[in-house]
Amino acid sequence: MSGHGDPIPMTALKSAPLKGVAEVPGDKSISHRSLILGAMAVGQTHITGLLEGGDVLDTAKAMRAFGAEVTHLGQGEWTVNGVGVGGFAEPEDVIDCGNSGTGVRLIMGTMATSPITATFTGDASLRGRPMGRVTDPIALFGAESYGRKGGRLPMTIVGAADPIPVRYTVPMPSAQVKSAVLLAGLNAPGQTVVIEKEATRDHTERMLTGFGAEIVTEDTDEGRVITLTGQPELKPQTIAVPRDPSSAAFPVCAALIVEGSDVLVPGIGLNPTRAGLFTTLQEMGAELTFENMREEGGEPVADLRARFSDNMQGIEVPPERAPSMIDEYPILSVVASFANGKTVMRGVKELRVKESDRIDAMARGLESCGVTIEEDEDTLIVHGMGANGVPGGATCASHLDHRIAMSFLCAGMAAQNPISVDDSSPISTSFPVFEPLMERLGASFTRVNK
Ligand code: S3P
């Protein structure tokens, strides 16, 4: 969805104190999975709180193209009438997943064990991202793939007519790859086993259990071993999608760095495989508290309260924490710029193959705002300048990457001089209400067509 229109440059000015309640949208990971698993169930799944961002809307369209009936009832409220495991129809046209790596990789996995052919594409960002990490394991099931050099989209997948179950060790920490293999395993007879050395977000496993699949997770010396029994009949579910911790990260971090702020971000999903940023911020000395801890729909949830924190200290972020905060390094590097001392982020090379090369995008942008950065292939180090210490006054490239655009706009709210992004349009992929939500809290943006 992003990258198809004209770029929308946007500028964040130094903000008044951010105050109030920030109701961020539904979780992107859970939203994709709700639509895909709903399409694999027999009967009607009812979803509330679905993220209506570009990425998820592209997945909804894709599920229709594979034969599911997907209906929008009202804000965030959707139904999916599934076709059952193995019931996918062959799409009549190319599937365009827009900006979404999660969408394309999960859907490729899901269709890989049905006797159908589908061709996938996406925007310029997605067409540059590696798909070999999914086509390698689905080949073991018997699927074939034909893409551009380097395993890039557009790519055609010919699903396996007689799939065989696999045992696969995921070579990099990736919930998308793990999930693609599990979703492929749904339509393979017998047991599919996925092993991950480092635990990544486990929404697919939790949701498959909810939909009635037999799936067992064991922590062993080899890593986390997940065993799925193939060809279940999935039962439709009623799903209330929790609010996205990765979106909550923006108002939370903006409040920590904008003088005088006090913001409440209610109902945030705090699945331990997603909550690493908040632990890190607390270790840095952020005034961040969890209130009203509870459980909703099988996921831990809390209200986050963030207050301006004028004495945060740089820390060494433990590399083993990376999978639980992988999407949050861009905004963490902004907070680190307003802390005192060095923040060292190691074990983060996966950031180089996200919607953009996020190490490079943050390093170049922060440098142009006056921050000293060190980097190598797997590391980002930010030399903090203290609260109110970042000069700003630059235009940063967002590289078709929503999280890069939002990170620099948050930096601009606290820097001495305005910070612009060359294109804010990708924000709509994950956080379509970012601009009005932040403005209600007190942020001040300007953009060309406003
Ligand atoms: C996601 C997994 C992560 C994350 C992405 C969403 C998911 O990607 O960066 O935003 O929903 O499974 P990787 O699997 O590439 O780590």
Coordinates of C-alpha atoms and ligand atoms in Angstrom, one line a residue:
M1 CA 0.0 0.0 0.0
S2 CA 2.8 2.4 0.7
G3 CA 5.2 3.7 -1.9
H4 CA 2.4 3.8 -4.6
G5 CA 1.6 7.5 -4.2
D6 CA 3.6 10.7 -4.0
P7 CA 5.9 11.1 -1.1
I8 CA 4.4 13.1 1.8
P9 CA 7.2 15.1 3.5
M10 CA 6.5 15.9 7.2
T11 CA 8.1 17.9 9.9
A12 CA 8.0 17.6 13.7
L13 CA 8.5 20.8 15.6
K14 CA 9.7 21.0 19.2
S15 CA 6.7 19.9 21.2
A16 CA 4.8 21.2 24.1
P17 CA 4.6 18.6 26.9
L18 CA 2.7 15.5 25.7
K19 CA -0.3 14.8 27.9
G20 CA -3.2 12.5 27.9
V21 CA -4.3 9.1 26.8
A22 CA -3.0 7.4 23.6
E23 CA -5.2 4.6 22.3
V24 CA -2.9 2.9 19.8
P25 CA -4.3 0.5 17.1
G26 CA -4.4 -3.3 17.2
D27 CA -1.4 -5.5 17.0
K28 CA -0.1 -5.9 13.5
S29 CA 1.3 -9.5 14.0
I30 CA -1.9 -10.7 15.6
S31 CA -4.0 -8.9 13.0
H32 CA -2.3 -10.7 10.1
R33 CA -2.6 -14.1 11.8
S34 CA -6.3 -13.5 12.7
L35 CA -7.1 -13.1 9.0
I36 CA -4.9 -16.0 7.8
L37 CA -6.0 -18.5 10.5
G38 CA -9.6 -17.3 10.1
A39 CA -9.3 -18.2 6.4
M40 CA -8.0 -21.7 7.3
A41 CA -10.9 -22.4 9.7
V42 CA -14.2 -24.0 8.8
G43 CA -16.9 -21.4 9.6
Q44 CA -17.0 -17.8 10.7
T45 CA -14.2 -16.1 12.7
H46 CA -15.2 -12.8 14.3
I47 CA -12.4 -10.2 14.9
T48 CA -12.5 -6.9 16.8
G49 CA -9.6 -4.4 17.2
L50 CA -8.1 -5.5 13.9
L51 CA -5.4 -3.0 12.7
E52 CA -6.7 -1.3 9.6
G53 CA -3.3 -0.4 8.3
G54 CA -2.1 -0.9 4.8
D55 CA -0.2 -4.1 5.6
V56 CA -3.1 -5.9 7.2
L57 CA -5.6 -4.6 4.5
D58 CA -3.3 -6.2 1.9
T59 CA -3.5 -9.5 3.8
A60 CA -7.3 -9.2 3.9
K61 CA -7.4 -8.8 0.1
A62 CA -5.1 -11.7 -0.3
M63 CA -7.3 -14.0 1.8
R64 CA -10.2 -13.0 -0.5
A65 CA -8.1 -13.9 -3.5
F66 CA -7.5 -17.4 -2.1
G67 CA -11.2 -17.9 -1.7
A68 CA -12.1 -16.8 1.9
E69 CA -15.0 -14.4 2.5
V70 CA -13.6 -11.5 4.4
T71 CA -16.1 -8.8 5.5
H72 CA -15.6 -5.4 7.1
L73 CA -18.4 -4.8 9.6
G74 CA -17.3 -1.5 11.2
Q75 CA -14.2 0.1 12.8
G76 CA -11.8 -2.8 13.5
E77 CA -14.6 -5.3 13.3
W78 CA -14.3 -8.0 10.7
T79 CA -15.5 -11.5 9.9
V80 CA -13.7 -14.2 8.0
N81 CA -15.6 -17.3 6.6
G82 CA -12.8 -19.7 6.1
V83 CA -12.2 -22.4 3.5
G84 CA -10.6 -24.9 5.8
V85 CA -7.1 -26.3 5.9
G86 CA -6.1 -27.2 2.3
G87 CA -9.1 -25.4 0.9
F88 CA -7.3 -22.4 -0.7
A89 CA -8.5 -21.7 -4.3
E90 CA -5.9 -20.6 -6.9
P91 CA -5.9 -16.7 -7.1
E92 CA -6.8 -15.3 -10.5
D93 CA -4.2 -12.5 -10.3
V94 CA -0.9 -11.5 -8.7
I95 CA -1.0 -11.1 -4.9
D96 CA 0.3 -7.7 -4.0
C97 CA 1.4 -7.6 -0.4
G98 CA 2.4 -4.0 -0.5
N99 CA 5.0 -3.2 2.2
S100 CA 4.5 -6.3 4.3
G101 CA 7.1 -8.9 4.9
T102 CA 4.9 -10.6 7.4
G103 CA 2.0 -10.8 5.0
V104 CA 3.9 -12.2 2.1
R105 CA 6.0 -14.7 4.1
L106 CA 3.0 -16.1 6.1
I107 CA 0.8 -16.4 3.0
M108 CA 3.5 -18.1 1.0
G109 CA 3.9 -20.6 3.8
T110 CA 0.1 -21.1 4.1
M111 CA -0.4 -21.8 0.3
A112 CA 2.8 -23.9 -0.1
T113 CA 1.2 -27.2 0.7
S114 CA -1.9 -26.8 -1.5
P115 CA -1.9 -27.8 -5.2
I116 CA -2.2 -24.3 -6.5
T117 CA 0.1 -21.7 -8.0
A118 CA 0.3 -18.0 -6.9
T119 CA 2.6 -15.1 -7.9
F120 CA 3.5 -12.5 -5.2
T121 CA 4.8 -9.0 -5.4
G122 CA 5.0 -5.9 -3.3
D123 CA 6.3 -2.3 -3.2
A124 CA 9.9 -1.3 -3.8
S125 CA 10.9 -2.0 -0.2
L126 CA 9.3 -5.5 -0.2
R127 CA 10.8 -6.4 -3.6
G128 CA 14.2 -5.8 -2.2
R129 CA 13.8 -8.2 0.8
P130 CA 15.0 -11.8 0.9
M131 CA 12.4 -14.5 0.4
G132 CA 14.9 -17.4 0.3
R133 CA 14.4 -17.8 4.1
V134 CA 10.9 -19.0 3.3
T135 CA 11.3 -20.7 -0.1
D136 CA 14.2 -22.9 1.4
P137 CA 11.9 -24.5 4.0
I138 CA 8.8 -24.7 1.9
A139 CA 10.9 -26.6 -0.8
L140 CA 11.3 -29.4 1.8
F141 CA 7.5 -29.8 1.8
G142 CA 7.7 -30.1 -2.0
A143 CA 6.8 -26.6 -3.1
E144 CA 8.7 -24.9 -5.9
S145 CA 9.5 -21.3 -6.3
Y146 CA 10.6 -19.1 -9.1
G147 CA 11.7 -15.5 -8.2
R148 CA 14.2 -12.9 -9.2
K149 CA 17.9 -13.1 -8.5
G150 CA 18.7 -13.4 -4.8
G151 CA 15.2 -14.8 -4.0
R152 CA 13.5 -11.5 -4.5
L153 CA 9.9 -10.7 -5.5
P154 CA 8.0 -11.0 -7.8
M155 CA 8.0 -14.7 -7.2
T156 CA 5.8 -17.6 -8.2
I157 CA 5.2 -20.4 -5.8
V158 CA 3.9 -23.8 -7.0
G159 CA 2.3 -25.5 -4.0
A160 CA 3.1 -29.1 -3.2
A161 CA 0.4 -31.5 -4.4
D162 CA 1.6 -34.2 -2.0
P163 CA 3.2 -32.3 0.8
I164 CA 5.5 -34.1 3.3
P165 CA 5.9 -32.9 6.8
V166 CA 9.4 -31.5 7.7
R167 CA 11.7 -31.0 10.6
Y168 CA 13.4 -27.6 10.2
T169 CA 15.8 -25.5 12.3
V170 CA 15.2 -21.8 11.5
P171 CA 18.7 -20.4 10.7
M172 CA 18.0 -16.8 11.9
P173 CA 15.8 -15.5 14.7
S174 CA 12.6 -14.9 12.7
A175 CA 9.0 -15.4 13.7
Q176 CA 7.9 -14.9 10.1
V177 CA 10.0 -17.9 8.9
K178 CA 8.9 -20.0 11.9
S179 CA 5.3 -19.1 11.2
A180 CA 5.6 -19.8 7.5
V181 CA 6.8 -23.3 8.2
L182 CA 4.1 -24.0 10.8
L183 CA 1.4 -22.7 8.4
A184 CA 2.7 -24.9 5.7
G185 CA 2.7 -27.8 8.1
L186 CA -1.0 -27.3 8.7
N187 CA -1.8 -29.1 5.4
A188 CA 1.0 -31.8 5.6
P189 CA 0.1 -35.1 7.0
G190 CA 1.9 -36.1 10.2
Q191 CA 4.1 -33.9 12.4
T192 CA 6.0 -30.8 11.3
V193 CA 8.7 -29.8 13.7
V194 CA 10.3 -26.3 13.9
I195 CA 13.3 -25.6 16.0
E196 CA 14.4 -22.1 16.9
K197 CA 17.6 -21.4 18.8
E198 CA 16.3 -18.1 20.1
A199 CA 12.6 -17.7 21.1
T200 CA 10.8 -15.2 18.8
R201 CA 7.2 -13.9 19.1
D202 CA 4.9 -16.8 19.6
H203 CA 1.5 -15.5 18.4
T204 CA 1.2 -18.2 15.7
E205 CA 1.7 -21.0 18.3
R206 CA -0.8 -19.4 20.8
M207 CA -3.3 -18.7 18.1
L208 CA -3.1 -22.2 16.5
T209 CA -3.8 -23.6 19.9
G210 CA -6.8 -21.3 20.2
F211 CA -8.1 -22.5 16.7
G212 CA -7.9 -26.1 18.0
A213 CA -4.6 -27.4 16.4
E214 CA -2.4 -29.8 18.3
I215 CA 0.8 -27.9 18.8
V216 CA 3.4 -28.5 21.5
T217 CA 6.3 -26.3 22.5
E218 CA 9.3 -27.6 24.5
D219 CA 12.4 -25.7 25.6
T220 CA 15.3 -28.0 25.1
D221 CA 19.2 -27.8 24.8
E222 CA 18.6 -27.6 21.1
G223 CA 16.4 -24.5 21.5
R224 CA 12.6 -24.2 21.4
V225 CA 11.1 -27.2 19.7
I226 CA 7.6 -26.7 18.3
T227 CA 5.7 -29.8 17.1
L228 CA 2.5 -29.4 15.0
T229 CA 0.2 -32.2 14.0
G230 CA -0.9 -31.6 10.4
Q231 CA -4.3 -31.5 8.8
P232 CA -6.4 -30.5 11.8
E233 CA -9.9 -29.0 11.4
L234 CA -9.5 -25.5 12.7
K235 CA -12.4 -24.1 14.6
P236 CA -13.5 -20.5 14.0
Q237 CA -12.7 -18.1 16.8
T238 CA -13.8 -14.8 18.4
I239 CA -10.7 -12.7 18.6
A240 CA -10.1 -9.4 20.4
V241 CA -6.8 -8.1 19.1
P242 CA -4.7 -6.4 21.8
R243 CA -3.2 -3.0 21.1
D244 CA 0.3 -3.1 19.5
P245 CA 3.3 -2.8 21.8
S246 CA 5.4 -1.8 18.8
S247 CA 3.0 1.1 18.0
A248 CA 2.8 2.0 21.7
A249 CA 6.6 2.4 21.7
F250 CA 6.2 5.7 19.8
P251 CA 4.0 7.7 22.2
V252 CA 5.8 6.1 25.2
C253 CA 9.3 7.0 23.9
A254 CA 8.1 10.5 22.8
A255 CA 6.8 11.1 26.3
L256 CA 10.1 10.1 27.8
I257 CA 12.1 12.6 25.8
V258 CA 9.7 15.6 25.5
E259 CA 10.0 17.8 28.6
G260 CA 7.0 17.9 31.0
S261 CA 5.2 14.9 29.4
D262 CA 2.9 12.4 31.1
V263 CA 1.1 10.0 28.8
L264 CA -1.0 6.9 29.5
V265 CA -1.1 4.2 26.8
P266 CA -3.8 1.7 27.8
G267 CA -4.4 -1.9 27.0
I268 CA -1.0 -2.8 25.5
G269 CA -0.2 -6.5 24.8
L270 CA 2.8 -7.4 26.8
N271 CA 3.6 -10.9 25.5
P272 CA 7.1 -11.5 26.9
T273 CA 8.3 -12.3 23.3
R274 CA 7.4 -8.6 22.4
A275 CA 8.1 -6.6 25.5
G276 CA 11.9 -6.2 25.5
L277 CA 11.9 -2.5 24.8
F278 CA 10.0 -1.7 28.0
T279 CA 12.5 -3.7 30.1
T280 CA 15.4 -1.8 28.3
L281 CA 13.8 1.6 28.9
Q282 CA 13.4 0.8 32.6
E283 CA 17.0 -0.3 32.8
M284 CA 18.0 3.1 31.3
G285 CA 16.1 4.8 34.1
A286 CA 12.9 5.8 32.2
E287 CA 9.9 6.8 34.3
L288 CA 7.8 4.0 32.8
T289 CA 5.3 2.1 34.9
F290 CA 2.9 -0.8 34.2
E291 CA -0.5 -0.2 35.7
N292 CA -3.6 -2.5 35.8
M293 CA -1.8 -5.7 34.7
R294 CA -4.3 -8.2 33.4
E295 CA -4.8 -11.0 30.9
E296 CA -7.0 -10.6 27.8
G297 CA -7.6 -13.3 25.2
G298 CA -4.6 -15.3 26.4
E299 CA -2.1 -12.4 26.2
P300 CA -0.8 -10.3 29.2
V301 CA -2.0 -6.7 28.9
A302 CA -1.2 -3.6 30.9
D303 CA -1.6 0.2 30.8
L304 CA 1.7 1.9 30.3
R305 CA 2.4 5.3 31.9
A306 CA 5.4 7.2 30.6
R307 CA 6.7 10.5 32.0
F308 CA 9.5 12.8 30.9
S309 CA 12.8 11.3 32.1
D310 CA 15.6 13.8 32.2
N311 CA 18.2 11.5 33.5
M312 CA 18.3 8.3 31.4
Q313 CA 21.6 6.5 31.1
G314 CA 22.9 4.6 28.1
I315 CA 23.2 0.9 28.6
E316 CA 24.5 -2.2 26.8
V317 CA 21.3 -3.9 25.5
P318 CA 21.7 -7.7 26.0
P319 CA 21.9 -9.3 22.5
E320 CA 19.7 -12.2 23.6
R321 CA 16.9 -9.6 24.1
A322 CA 16.9 -8.6 20.4
P323 CA 14.1 -10.9 19.2
S324 CA 11.7 -9.5 21.8
M325 CA 12.3 -5.9 20.7
I326 CA 13.5 -6.3 17.1
D327 CA 11.1 -3.7 15.7
E328 CA 11.9 -1.2 18.5
Y329 CA 15.6 -0.5 17.8
P330 CA 14.9 2.5 15.6
I331 CA 12.9 4.3 18.4
L332 CA 15.3 3.0 21.1
S333 CA 18.2 4.7 19.2
V334 CA 16.2 7.9 19.3
V335 CA 15.7 7.6 23.1
A336 CA 19.4 6.7 23.4
S337 CA 20.3 10.0 21.7
F338 CA 18.5 11.9 24.5
A339 CA 20.1 9.7 27.3
N340 CA 23.5 10.3 28.9
G341 CA 26.4 8.1 27.8
K342 CA 26.6 5.3 25.2
T343 CA 23.9 2.8 24.3
V344 CA 25.3 -0.3 22.7
M345 CA 23.0 -2.5 20.6
R346 CA 24.7 -5.7 19.5
G347 CA 23.4 -8.8 17.7
V348 CA 21.1 -6.7 15.5
K349 CA 22.0 -7.6 12.0
E350 CA 18.4 -8.7 11.2
L351 CA 17.7 -5.0 11.2
R352 CA 19.5 -4.8 7.9
V353 CA 16.8 -6.8 6.1
K354 CA 13.6 -5.1 7.5
E355 CA 11.5 -2.6 5.5
S356 CA 14.8 -0.8 5.1
D357 CA 18.3 -1.3 6.4
R358 CA 17.4 0.1 9.7
I359 CA 20.9 0.3 11.1
D360 CA 22.0 2.4 8.2
A361 CA 18.8 4.5 8.1
M362 CA 19.0 5.4 11.8
A363 CA 22.7 6.0 11.7
R364 CA 22.7 8.4 8.8
G365 CA 19.6 10.2 10.0
L366 CA 20.8 10.6 13.6
E367 CA 24.2 11.8 12.4
S368 CA 22.5 14.5 10.3
C369 CA 20.7 15.6 13.5
G370 CA 24.1 16.0 15.3
V371 CA 24.3 12.6 17.1
T372 CA 27.6 10.6 17.1
I373 CA 27.0 7.0 15.9
E374 CA 29.2 3.9 15.6
E375 CA 28.1 0.9 13.6
D376 CA 29.2 -2.4 12.1
E377 CA 27.3 -5.2 10.4
D378 CA 25.7 -6.4 13.6
T379 CA 26.0 -3.4 15.9
L380 CA 24.6 0.1 16.5
I381 CA 26.1 2.4 19.1
V382 CA 24.6 5.7 20.0
H383 CA 26.4 8.4 21.9
G384 CA 23.7 10.1 24.0
M385 CA 23.6 13.9 24.2
G386 CA 21.3 14.1 27.3
A387 CA 17.8 15.5 27.6
N388 CA 17.4 18.5 25.4
G389 CA 20.8 17.9 24.0
V390 CA 20.1 16.8 20.4
P391 CA 20.5 19.7 17.8
G392 CA 18.1 18.3 15.1
G393 CA 17.5 20.6 12.2
A394 CA 17.8 17.9 9.4
T395 CA 15.7 16.1 6.9
C396 CA 15.9 12.3 7.3
A397 CA 15.2 9.7 4.7
S398 CA 12.5 7.2 5.7
H399 CA 13.3 4.6 3.0
L400 CA 9.7 3.4 2.6
D401 CA 9.9 2.3 6.3
H402 CA 7.1 3.3 8.7
R403 CA 9.2 2.8 11.8
I404 CA 12.0 5.0 10.5
A405 CA 9.6 7.8 9.7
M406 CA 7.9 7.7 13.1
S407 CA 11.2 7.5 14.9
F408 CA 12.6 10.6 13.4
L409 CA 9.3 12.5 13.9
C410 CA 9.4 11.6 17.6
A411 CA 13.0 12.8 17.7
G412 CA 11.9 16.1 16.2
M413 CA 9.4 16.6 19.1
A414 CA 12.3 16.8 21.5
A415 CA 15.2 18.1 19.5
Q416 CA 16.4 21.8 19.6
N417 CA 15.4 22.3 15.9
P418 CA 12.7 20.7 13.8
I419 CA 13.3 17.3 12.2
S420 CA 11.7 16.4 8.8
V421 CA 11.2 13.1 7.0
D422 CA 11.2 13.0 3.3
D423 CA 8.2 10.7 3.2
S424 CA 5.7 10.0 6.0
S425 CA 3.3 8.0 3.8
P426 CA 4.6 4.5 4.9
I427 CA 3.3 5.3 8.5
S428 CA -0.1 4.2 7.3
T429 CA 1.0 0.6 6.9
S430 CA 1.1 0.1 10.7
F431 CA -0.1 3.2 12.5
P432 CA -2.6 5.1 10.3
V433 CA -3.7 7.4 13.2
F434 CA -0.2 8.3 14.3
E435 CA -0.4 11.9 13.2
P436 CA -3.8 12.8 14.9
L437 CA -3.0 10.7 17.9
M438 CA 0.3 12.4 18.6
E439 CA -1.3 15.9 17.8
R440 CA -4.0 15.2 20.4
L441 CA -1.2 14.6 23.0
G442 CA 0.4 17.9 22.0
A443 CA 2.7 17.2 19.2
S444 CA 3.1 19.8 16.4
F445 CA 3.6 18.6 12.8
T446 CA 3.6 20.4 9.5
R447 CA 3.3 18.8 6.2
V448 CA 2.9 20.0 2.6
N449 CA -0.7 19.1 1.9
K450 CA -2.1 20.0 5.3
Ligands
S3P1 C1 6.9 -10.3 12.6 C2 8.2 -10.8 12.8 C3 9.4 -10.0 12.8 C4 9.0 -8.5 12.9 C5 7.8 -8.1 12.0 C6 6.6 -8.9 12.4 C7 5.8 -11.3 12.7 O1 10.0 -10.2 11.6 O2 10.1 -7.7 12.5 O3 7.6 -6.7 12.1 O4 4.6 -10.8 12.7 O5 6.0 -12.5 12.6 P1 11.1 -11.4 11.4 O6 10.4 -12.6 11.4 O7 11.8 -11.0 10.1 O8 12.1 -11.2 12.5

